[in-house]
Amino acid sequence: DSGVTQTPKHLITATGQRVTLRCSPRSGDLSVYWYQQSLDQGLQFLIQYYNGEERAKGNILERFSAQQFPDLHSELNLSSLELGDSALYFCASSTENNEQFFGPGTRLTVL
Amino acid sequence: AQKITQTQPGMFVQEKEAVTLDCTYDTSDQSYGLFWYKQPSSGEMIFLIYQGSYDEQNATEGRYSLNFQKARKSANLVISASQLGDSAMYFCAMRVNQAGTALIFGKGTTLSVSS
């Protein structure tokens, strides 16, 4: 158990819908990262938050957004979902410049 | 551009044998970190080992060691005495200390350990 929690574990929805994925980092970790893992794109970095502020952006679509709340949990919002958004979404947390610990992931299926 | 290359899509090894998983990286930065993660079929990502670019000694964690050759830009993972539970996908990743500290991942190597 990495100490990072993610909910829900599985999510099945239809095209055009909007979903929210939730992540609670390890106690004491200020950085939260979101990654997407798909068969064709592999593991891709989406976005990083540090202590409530956006720190870096990767290959995140404009239809996707995220935020980190004062209690340091984070949410990833995916809207206008397409079939190609089906993937495993990971949240990871770390202290600055240290190893990242990953949550169990949310498997999103868009039908 | 930063890049991680894992050229072995699949590796096969017998129990108790050692195995080396290859990883090469490309970056023009002087300060960076290299990581290996294991992803079993259940899907979770498990941190294995870390090597900093300024670390002179190769990192070791139990049966895992990282063979860091800076001039060749390689960071191979060595697993000694393989176990059946080592069967999984293994990812090499790099953190470049620019704005943000996100990881860039390779495509992974599937390791199969047989008895």
Short mmCIF file of N, CA, C and O in Angstrom, two decimals, chain A residues 7-111:
data_model
loop_
_atom_site.label_atom_id
_atom_site.label_comp_id
_atom_site.label_asym_id
_atom_site.label_seq_id
_atom_site.Cartn_x
_atom_site.Cartn_y
_atom_site.Cartn_z
N THR A 7 -10.21 7.27 -5.85
CA THR A 7 -11.58 6.78 -6.04
C THR A 7 -12.17 7.43 -7.27
O THR A 7 -11.81 8.56 -7.63
N PRO A 8 -13.07 6.74 -7.99
CA PRO A 8 -13.40 5.33 -7.79
C PRO A 8 -12.35 4.42 -8.40
O PRO A 8 -11.44 4.90 -9.07
N LYS A 9 -12.46 3.15 -8.19
CA LYS A 9 -11.51 2.19 -8.78
C LYS A 9 -11.84 1.95 -10.25
O LYS A 9 -10.95 1.81 -11.08
N HIS A 10 -13.10 1.89 -10.54
CA HIS A 10 -13.57 1.69 -11.91
C HIS A 10 -14.68 2.70 -12.19
O HIS A 10 -15.45 3.05 -11.29
N LEU A 11 -14.75 3.12 -13.45
CA LEU A 11 -15.76 4.08 -13.87
C LEU A 11 -16.13 3.74 -15.31
O LEU A 11 -15.27 3.67 -16.17
N ILE A 12 -17.42 3.54 -15.52
CA ILE A 12 -17.91 3.27 -16.87
C ILE A 12 -18.92 4.36 -17.19
O ILE A 12 -19.85 4.60 -16.42
N THR A 13 -18.72 5.01 -18.32
CA THR A 13 -19.61 6.11 -18.68
C THR A 13 -19.76 6.17 -20.19
O THR A 13 -19.16 5.38 -20.92
N ALA A 14 -20.54 7.11 -20.66
CA ALA A 14 -20.82 7.22 -22.09
C ALA A 14 -20.09 8.42 -22.68
O ALA A 14 -19.69 9.35 -21.97
N THR A 15 -19.96 8.38 -23.99
CA THR A 15 -19.33 9.52 -24.68
C THR A 15 -20.13 10.79 -24.40
O THR A 15 -21.36 10.75 -24.23
N GLY A 16 -19.41 11.89 -24.30
CA GLY A 16 -20.04 13.18 -24.05
C GLY A 16 -20.23 13.51 -22.58
O GLY A 16 -20.52 14.67 -22.24
N GLN A 17 -20.05 12.54 -21.72
CA GLN A 17 -20.28 12.76 -20.29
C GLN A 17 -19.07 13.39 -19.62
O GLN A 17 -17.99 13.55 -20.21
N ARG A 18 -19.26 13.73 -18.34
CA ARG A 18 -18.20 14.34 -17.53
C ARG A 18 -18.03 13.49 -16.27
O ARG A 18 -19.02 13.02 -15.69
N VAL A 19 -16.77 13.27 -15.89
CA VAL A 19 -16.50 12.50 -14.68
C VAL A 19 -15.45 13.22 -13.83
O VAL A 19 -14.70 14.06 -14.34
N THR A 20 -15.42 12.88 -12.56
CA THR A 20 -14.42 13.43 -11.65
C THR A 20 -13.70 12.29 -10.94
O THR A 20 -14.35 11.41 -10.36
N LEU A 21 -12.39 12.31 -11.02
CA LEU A 21 -11.56 11.33 -10.34
C LEU A 21 -10.93 12.01 -9.13
O LEU A 21 -10.50 13.17 -9.22
N ARG A 22 -10.85 11.27 -8.04
CA ARG A 22 -10.36 11.87 -6.80
C ARG A 22 -9.11 11.18 -6.30
O ARG A 22 -8.97 9.96 -6.45
N CYS A 23 -8.24 11.96 -5.68
CA CYS A 23 -6.97 11.43 -5.19
C CYS A 23 -6.63 12.06 -3.85
O CYS A 23 -6.72 13.29 -3.69
N SER A 24 -6.22 11.23 -2.90
CA SER A 24 -5.69 11.74 -1.63
C SER A 24 -4.22 11.33 -1.54
O SER A 24 -3.91 10.14 -1.60
N PRO A 25 -3.32 12.29 -1.41
CA PRO A 25 -1.89 11.96 -1.38
C PRO A 25 -1.47 11.34 -0.06
O PRO A 25 -2.24 11.31 0.90
N ARG A 26 -0.25 10.85 -0.02
CA ARG A 26 0.32 10.35 1.22
C ARG A 26 0.42 11.50 2.21
O ARG A 26 0.63 12.66 1.82
N SER A 27 0.31 11.17 3.47
CA SER A 27 0.42 12.18 4.50
C SER A 27 1.77 12.90 4.40
O SER A 27 2.82 12.26 4.34
N GLY A 28 1.72 14.22 4.33
CA GLY A 28 2.96 15.00 4.28
C GLY A 28 3.42 15.35 2.88
O GLY A 28 4.28 16.23 2.72
N ASP A 29 2.88 14.68 1.86
CA ASP A 29 3.29 14.99 0.49
C ASP A 29 2.53 16.20 -0.01
O ASP A 29 1.31 16.24 0.06
N LEU A 30 3.25 17.16 -0.55
CA LEU A 30 2.62 18.38 -1.05
C LEU A 30 2.36 18.33 -2.56
O LEU A 30 1.53 19.07 -3.07
N SER A 31 3.11 17.48 -3.25
CA SER A 31 2.97 17.39 -4.71
C SER A 31 2.02 16.26 -5.08
O SER A 31 2.11 15.16 -4.55
N VAL A 32 1.14 16.56 -6.03
CA VAL A 32 0.25 15.56 -6.60
C VAL A 32 0.42 15.60 -8.12
O VAL A 32 0.47 16.68 -8.72
N TYR A 33 0.52 14.45 -8.71
CA TYR A 33 0.68 14.32 -10.16
C TYR A 33 -0.45 13.44 -10.69
O TYR A 33 -0.87 12.50 -10.04
N TRP A 34 -0.88 13.75 -11.91
CA TRP A 34 -1.83 12.90 -12.60
C TRP A 34 -1.19 12.36 -13.87
O TRP A 34 -0.55 13.11 -14.62
N TYR A 35 -1.35 11.06 -14.08
CA TYR A 35 -0.83 10.38 -15.26
C TYR A 35 -1.95 9.58 -15.91
O TYR A 35 -2.86 9.10 -15.24
N GLN A 36 -1.83 9.43 -17.23
CA GLN A 36 -2.77 8.61 -17.98
C GLN A 36 -2.00 7.45 -18.60
O GLN A 36 -0.93 7.67 -19.20
N GLN A 37 -2.51 6.25 -18.46
CA GLN A 37 -1.89 5.09 -19.09
C GLN A 37 -2.87 4.46 -20.08
O GLN A 37 -3.93 3.97 -19.69
N SER A 38 -2.50 4.48 -21.35
CA SER A 38 -3.32 3.84 -22.38
C SER A 38 -2.42 2.95 -23.22
O SER A 38 -1.20 3.11 -23.23
N LEU A 39 -3.03 2.04 -23.93
CA LEU A 39 -2.27 1.07 -24.73
C LEU A 39 -1.47 1.77 -25.82
O LEU A 39 -0.32 1.41 -26.08
N ASP A 40 -2.06 2.76 -26.45
CA ASP A 40 -1.35 3.38 -27.58
C ASP A 40 -0.38 4.47 -27.14
O ASP A 40 0.66 4.67 -27.77
N GLN A 41 -0.68 5.19 -26.06
CA GLN A 41 0.18 6.31 -25.66
C GLN A 41 1.13 5.97 -24.52
O GLN A 41 2.03 6.74 -24.21
N GLY A 42 0.93 4.83 -23.88
CA GLY A 42 1.77 4.49 -22.74
C GLY A 42 1.40 5.34 -21.53
O GLY A 42 0.28 5.80 -21.40
N LEU A 43 2.39 5.57 -20.68
CA LEU A 43 2.20 6.38 -19.46
C LEU A 43 2.57 7.81 -19.76
O LEU A 43 3.72 8.12 -20.07
N GLN A 44 1.58 8.71 -19.63
CA GLN A 44 1.84 10.10 -19.95
C GLN A 44 1.50 10.99 -18.76
O GLN A 44 0.45 10.82 -18.14
N PHE A 45 2.35 11.95 -18.52
CA PHE A 45 2.11 12.94 -17.47
C PHE A 45 1.05 13.93 -17.93
O PHE A 45 1.10 14.44 -19.06
N LEU A 46 0.11 14.20 -17.06
CA LEU A 46 -0.95 15.15 -17.40
C LEU A 46 -0.70 16.51 -16.73
O LEU A 46 -0.63 17.54 -17.38
N ILE A 47 -0.61 16.50 -15.38
CA ILE A 47 -0.51 17.76 -14.66
C ILE A 47 0.02 17.52 -13.26
O ILE A 47 -0.15 16.44 -12.70
N GLN A 48 0.69 18.54 -12.71
CA GLN A 48 1.22 18.49 -11.35
C GLN A 48 0.73 19.67 -10.55
O GLN A 48 0.69 20.80 -11.06
N TYR A 49 0.36 19.41 -9.31
CA TYR A 49 0.05 20.46 -8.35
C TYR A 49 0.99 20.37 -7.17
O TYR A 49 1.41 19.27 -6.78
N TYR A 50 1.34 21.53 -6.65
CA TYR A 50 2.19 21.58 -5.46
C TYR A 50 1.54 22.53 -4.46
O TYR A 50 1.41 23.72 -4.75
N ASN A 51 1.13 21.99 -3.35
CA ASN A 51 0.54 22.78 -2.27
C ASN A 51 -0.56 23.71 -2.78
O ASN A 51 -0.62 24.88 -2.40
N GLY A 52 -1.39 23.17 -3.63
CA GLY A 52 -2.55 23.91 -4.09
C GLY A 52 -2.37 24.69 -5.38
O GLY A 52 -3.34 25.16 -5.96
N GLU A 53 -1.13 24.82 -5.83
CA GLU A 53 -0.86 25.59 -7.04
C GLU A 53 -0.45 24.67 -8.19
O GLU A 53 0.28 23.70 -7.98
N GLU A 54 -0.89 25.01 -9.38
CA GLU A 54 -0.45 24.24 -10.55
C GLU A 54 1.05 24.45 -10.74
O GLU A 54 1.52 25.59 -10.81
N ARG A 55 1.81 23.36 -10.87
CA ARG A 55 3.27 23.46 -11.00
C ARG A 55 3.73 23.18 -12.41
O ARG A 55 4.64 23.82 -12.92
N ALA A 56 3.14 22.20 -13.07
CA ALA A 56 3.56 21.85 -14.43
C ALA A 56 2.42 21.17 -15.16
O ALA A 56 1.58 20.51 -14.56
N LYS A 57 2.44 21.36 -16.47
CA LYS A 57 1.43 20.73 -17.32
C LYS A 57 2.12 19.86 -18.35
O LYS A 57 3.13 20.25 -18.93
N GLY A 58 1.53 18.72 -18.58
CA GLY A 58 2.03 17.83 -19.62
C GLY A 58 1.05 17.76 -20.76
O GLY A 58 0.50 18.77 -21.19
N ASN A 59 0.78 16.55 -21.21
CA ASN A 59 -0.12 16.36 -22.35
C ASN A 59 -1.58 16.32 -21.93
O ASN A 59 -2.31 15.39 -22.25
N ILE A 60 -2.02 17.35 -21.26
CA ILE A 60 -3.40 17.37 -20.78
C ILE A 60 -4.27 18.10 -21.78
O ILE A 60 -3.95 19.19 -22.24
N LEU A 61 -5.37 17.45 -22.15
CA LEU A 61 -6.30 18.03 -23.11
C LEU A 61 -7.05 19.20 -22.48
O LEU A 61 -7.22 19.26 -21.26
N GLU A 62 -7.54 20.10 -23.31
CA GLU A 62 -8.30 21.23 -22.79
C GLU A 62 -9.61 20.78 -22.15
O GLU A 62 -10.16 21.48 -21.29
N ARG A 63 -10.09 19.62 -22.54
CA ARG A 63 -11.33 19.08 -21.95
C ARG A 63 -11.10 18.56 -20.53
O ARG A 63 -12.06 18.24 -19.82
N PHE A 64 -9.86 18.47 -20.14
CA PHE A 64 -9.50 17.95 -18.81
C PHE A 64 -9.04 19.12 -17.94
O PHE A 64 -8.36 20.04 -18.40
N SER A 65 -9.38 19.05 -16.68
CA SER A 65 -8.88 20.06 -15.74
C SER A 65 -8.66 19.40 -14.39
O SER A 65 -9.17 18.29 -14.13
N ALA A 66 -7.90 20.03 -13.56
CA ALA A 66 -7.62 19.47 -12.25
C ALA A 66 -7.49 20.59 -11.24
O ALA A 66 -7.37 21.77 -11.60
N GLN A 67 -7.57 20.22 -9.98
CA GLN A 67 -7.30 21.18 -8.91
C GLN A 67 -6.83 20.42 -7.68
O GLN A 67 -7.09 19.22 -7.54
N GLN A 68 -6.15 21.15 -6.81
CA GLN A 68 -5.73 20.60 -5.53
C GLN A 68 -6.30 21.50 -4.44
O GLN A 68 -6.14 22.72 -4.48
N PHE A 69 -6.94 20.89 -3.49
CA PHE A 69 -7.67 21.60 -2.46
C PHE A 69 -6.78 21.88 -1.25
O PHE A 69 -5.70 21.32 -1.13
N PRO A 70 -7.25 22.76 -0.35
CA PRO A 70 -6.43 23.08 0.84
C PRO A 70 -6.03 21.87 1.68
O PRO A 70 -4.97 21.88 2.30
N ASP A 71 -6.85 20.82 1.68
CA ASP A 71 -6.46 19.63 2.44
C ASP A 71 -5.53 18.73 1.62
O ASP A 71 -5.20 17.63 2.04
N LEU A 72 -5.11 19.20 0.46
CA LEU A 72 -4.14 18.59 -0.46
C LEU A 72 -4.72 17.46 -1.32
O LEU A 72 -3.99 16.97 -2.19
N HIS A 73 -5.96 17.09 -1.13
CA HIS A 73 -6.50 16.12 -2.07
C HIS A 73 -6.71 16.79 -3.42
O HIS A 73 -6.78 18.03 -3.52
N SER A 74 -6.77 15.98 -4.46
CA SER A 74 -6.85 16.53 -5.80
C SER A 74 -7.97 15.85 -6.57
O SER A 74 -8.34 14.70 -6.28
N GLU A 75 -8.51 16.58 -7.51
CA GLU A 75 -9.53 16.02 -8.39
C GLU A 75 -9.15 16.29 -9.85
O GLU A 75 -8.63 17.38 -10.16
N LEU A 76 -9.39 15.30 -10.68
CA LEU A 76 -9.18 15.43 -12.11
C LEU A 76 -10.54 15.34 -12.77
O LEU A 76 -11.26 14.36 -12.59
N ASN A 77 -10.90 16.38 -13.48
CA ASN A 77 -12.20 16.44 -14.15
C ASN A 77 -12.01 16.20 -15.65
O ASN A 77 -11.19 16.88 -16.29
N LEU A 78 -12.75 15.25 -16.16
CA LEU A 78 -12.69 14.92 -17.59
C LEU A 78 -14.06 15.17 -18.18
O LEU A 78 -15.06 14.61 -17.70
N SER A 79 -14.14 16.02 -19.20
CA SER A 79 -15.45 16.35 -19.76
C SER A 79 -15.50 16.03 -21.24
O SER A 79 -14.47 15.76 -21.87
N SER A 80 -16.72 16.05 -21.78
CA SER A 80 -16.96 15.74 -23.20
C SER A 80 -16.19 14.48 -23.59
O SER A 80 -15.43 14.47 -24.56
N LEU A 81 -16.39 13.46 -22.81
CA LEU A 81 -15.57 12.26 -22.95
C LEU A 81 -15.71 11.61 -24.32
O LEU A 81 -16.81 11.57 -24.91
N GLU A 82 -14.58 11.09 -24.80
CA GLU A 82 -14.52 10.39 -26.08
C GLU A 82 -14.04 8.96 -25.81
O GLU A 82 -13.46 8.67 -24.77
N LEU A 83 -14.27 8.09 -26.81
CA LEU A 83 -13.86 6.70 -26.65
C LEU A 83 -12.36 6.61 -26.32
O LEU A 83 -11.93 5.78 -25.52
N GLY A 84 -11.57 7.48 -26.95
CA GLY A 84 -10.12 7.47 -26.76
C GLY A 84 -9.66 7.90 -25.39
O GLY A 84 -8.46 7.79 -25.08
N ASP A 85 -10.57 8.38 -24.56
CA ASP A 85 -10.20 8.76 -23.19
C ASP A 85 -10.19 7.55 -22.26
O ASP A 85 -9.76 7.67 -21.11
N SER A 86 -10.66 6.43 -22.75
CA SER A 86 -10.61 5.20 -21.95
C SER A 86 -9.17 4.88 -21.62
O SER A 86 -8.32 4.76 -22.52
N ALA A 87 -8.88 4.77 -20.34
CA ALA A 87 -7.49 4.57 -19.90
C ALA A 87 -7.48 4.32 -18.41
O ALA A 87 -8.51 4.40 -17.73
N LEU A 88 -6.28 4.04 -17.92
CA LEU A 88 -6.04 3.95 -16.48
C LEU A 88 -5.44 5.28 -16.05
O LEU A 88 -4.43 5.72 -16.61
N TYR A 89 -6.08 5.93 -15.10
CA TYR A 89 -5.61 7.24 -14.63
C TYR A 89 -4.99 7.07 -13.24
O TYR A 89 -5.65 6.61 -12.31
N PHE A 90 -3.74 7.45 -13.16
CA PHE A 90 -3.02 7.35 -11.90
C PHE A 90 -2.83 8.71 -11.28
O PHE A 90 -2.55 9.71 -11.97
N CYS A 91 -2.90 8.73 -9.98
CA CYS A 91 -2.45 9.86 -9.19
C CYS A 91 -1.19 9.41 -8.46
O CYS A 91 -1.09 8.24 -8.05
N ALA A 92 -0.24 10.30 -8.33
CA ALA A 92 0.97 10.01 -7.56
C ALA A 92 1.25 11.20 -6.66
O ALA A 92 0.82 12.32 -6.94
N SER A 93 1.96 10.94 -5.57
CA SER A 93 2.34 12.04 -4.71
C SER A 93 3.80 11.90 -4.31
O SER A 93 4.37 10.80 -4.36
N SER A 94 4.39 12.99 -3.93
CA SER A 94 5.79 12.96 -3.49
C SER A 94 6.08 14.17 -2.63
O SER A 94 5.36 15.17 -2.66
N THR A 95 7.17 14.05 -1.88
CA THR A 95 7.78 15.24 -1.32
C THR A 95 8.69 15.79 -2.42
O THR A 95 8.98 15.10 -3.38
N GLU A 96 9.11 17.01 -2.29
CA GLU A 96 9.82 17.67 -3.38
C GLU A 96 11.05 16.88 -3.80
O GLU A 96 11.86 16.49 -2.99
N ASN A 97 11.14 16.59 -5.10
CA ASN A 97 12.32 15.95 -5.68
C ASN A 97 12.58 14.53 -5.22
O ASN A 97 13.66 14.01 -5.42
N ASN A 98 11.62 13.91 -4.59
CA ASN A 98 11.79 12.52 -4.17
C ASN A 98 10.93 11.59 -5.01
O ASN A 98 10.22 12.02 -5.89
N GLU A 99 11.05 10.30 -4.72
CA GLU A 99 10.31 9.33 -5.52
C GLU A 99 8.81 9.57 -5.40
O GLU A 99 8.32 10.01 -4.37
N GLN A 100 8.12 9.26 -6.48
CA GLN A 100 6.68 9.41 -6.52
C GLN A 100 6.04 8.07 -6.18
O GLN A 100 6.43 7.03 -6.71
N PHE A 101 5.03 8.14 -5.33
CA PHE A 101 4.28 6.94 -4.97
C PHE A 101 2.91 7.03 -5.62
O PHE A 101 2.23 8.05 -5.51
N PHE A 102 2.57 5.94 -6.29
CA PHE A 102 1.36 5.93 -7.10
C PHE A 102 0.19 5.33 -6.35
O PHE A 102 0.34 4.36 -5.59
N GLY A 103 -0.98 5.87 -6.62
CA GLY A 103 -2.21 5.25 -6.15
C GLY A 103 -2.56 4.05 -7.01
O GLY A 103 -1.89 3.77 -7.99
N PRO A 104 -3.64 3.35 -6.64
CA PRO A 104 -4.02 2.13 -7.37
C PRO A 104 -4.61 2.40 -8.75
O PRO A 104 -4.75 1.48 -9.54
N GLY A 105 -4.94 3.65 -9.04
CA GLY A 105 -5.47 4.00 -10.35
C GLY A 105 -6.98 3.93 -10.42
O GLY A 105 -7.64 3.24 -9.63
N THR A 106 -7.53 4.68 -11.37
CA THR A 106 -8.94 4.62 -11.72
C THR A 106 -9.02 4.17 -13.17
O THR A 106 -8.44 4.82 -14.04
N ARG A 107 -9.72 3.06 -13.38
CA ARG A 107 -9.86 2.57 -14.76
C ARG A 107 -11.14 3.16 -15.34
O ARG A 107 -12.24 2.86 -14.88
N LEU A 108 -10.98 4.01 -16.34
CA LEU A 108 -12.11 4.68 -16.99
C LEU A 108 -12.42 3.99 -18.31
O LEU A 108 -11.53 3.80 -19.14
N THR A 109 -13.67 3.61 -18.47
CA THR A 109 -14.14 3.03 -19.73
C THR A 109 -15.22 3.94 -20.28
O THR A 109 -16.22 4.20 -19.60
N VAL A 110 -15.01 4.42 -21.49
CA VAL A 110 -16.00 5.28 -22.15
C VAL A 110 -16.66 4.46 -23.27
O VAL A 110 -15.96 3.95 -24.15
N LEU A 111 -17.95 4.31 -23.17
CA LEU A 111 -18.67 3.49 -24.15
C LEU A 111 -19.43 4.36 -25.16
O LEU A 111 -19.79 5.50 -24.86
#
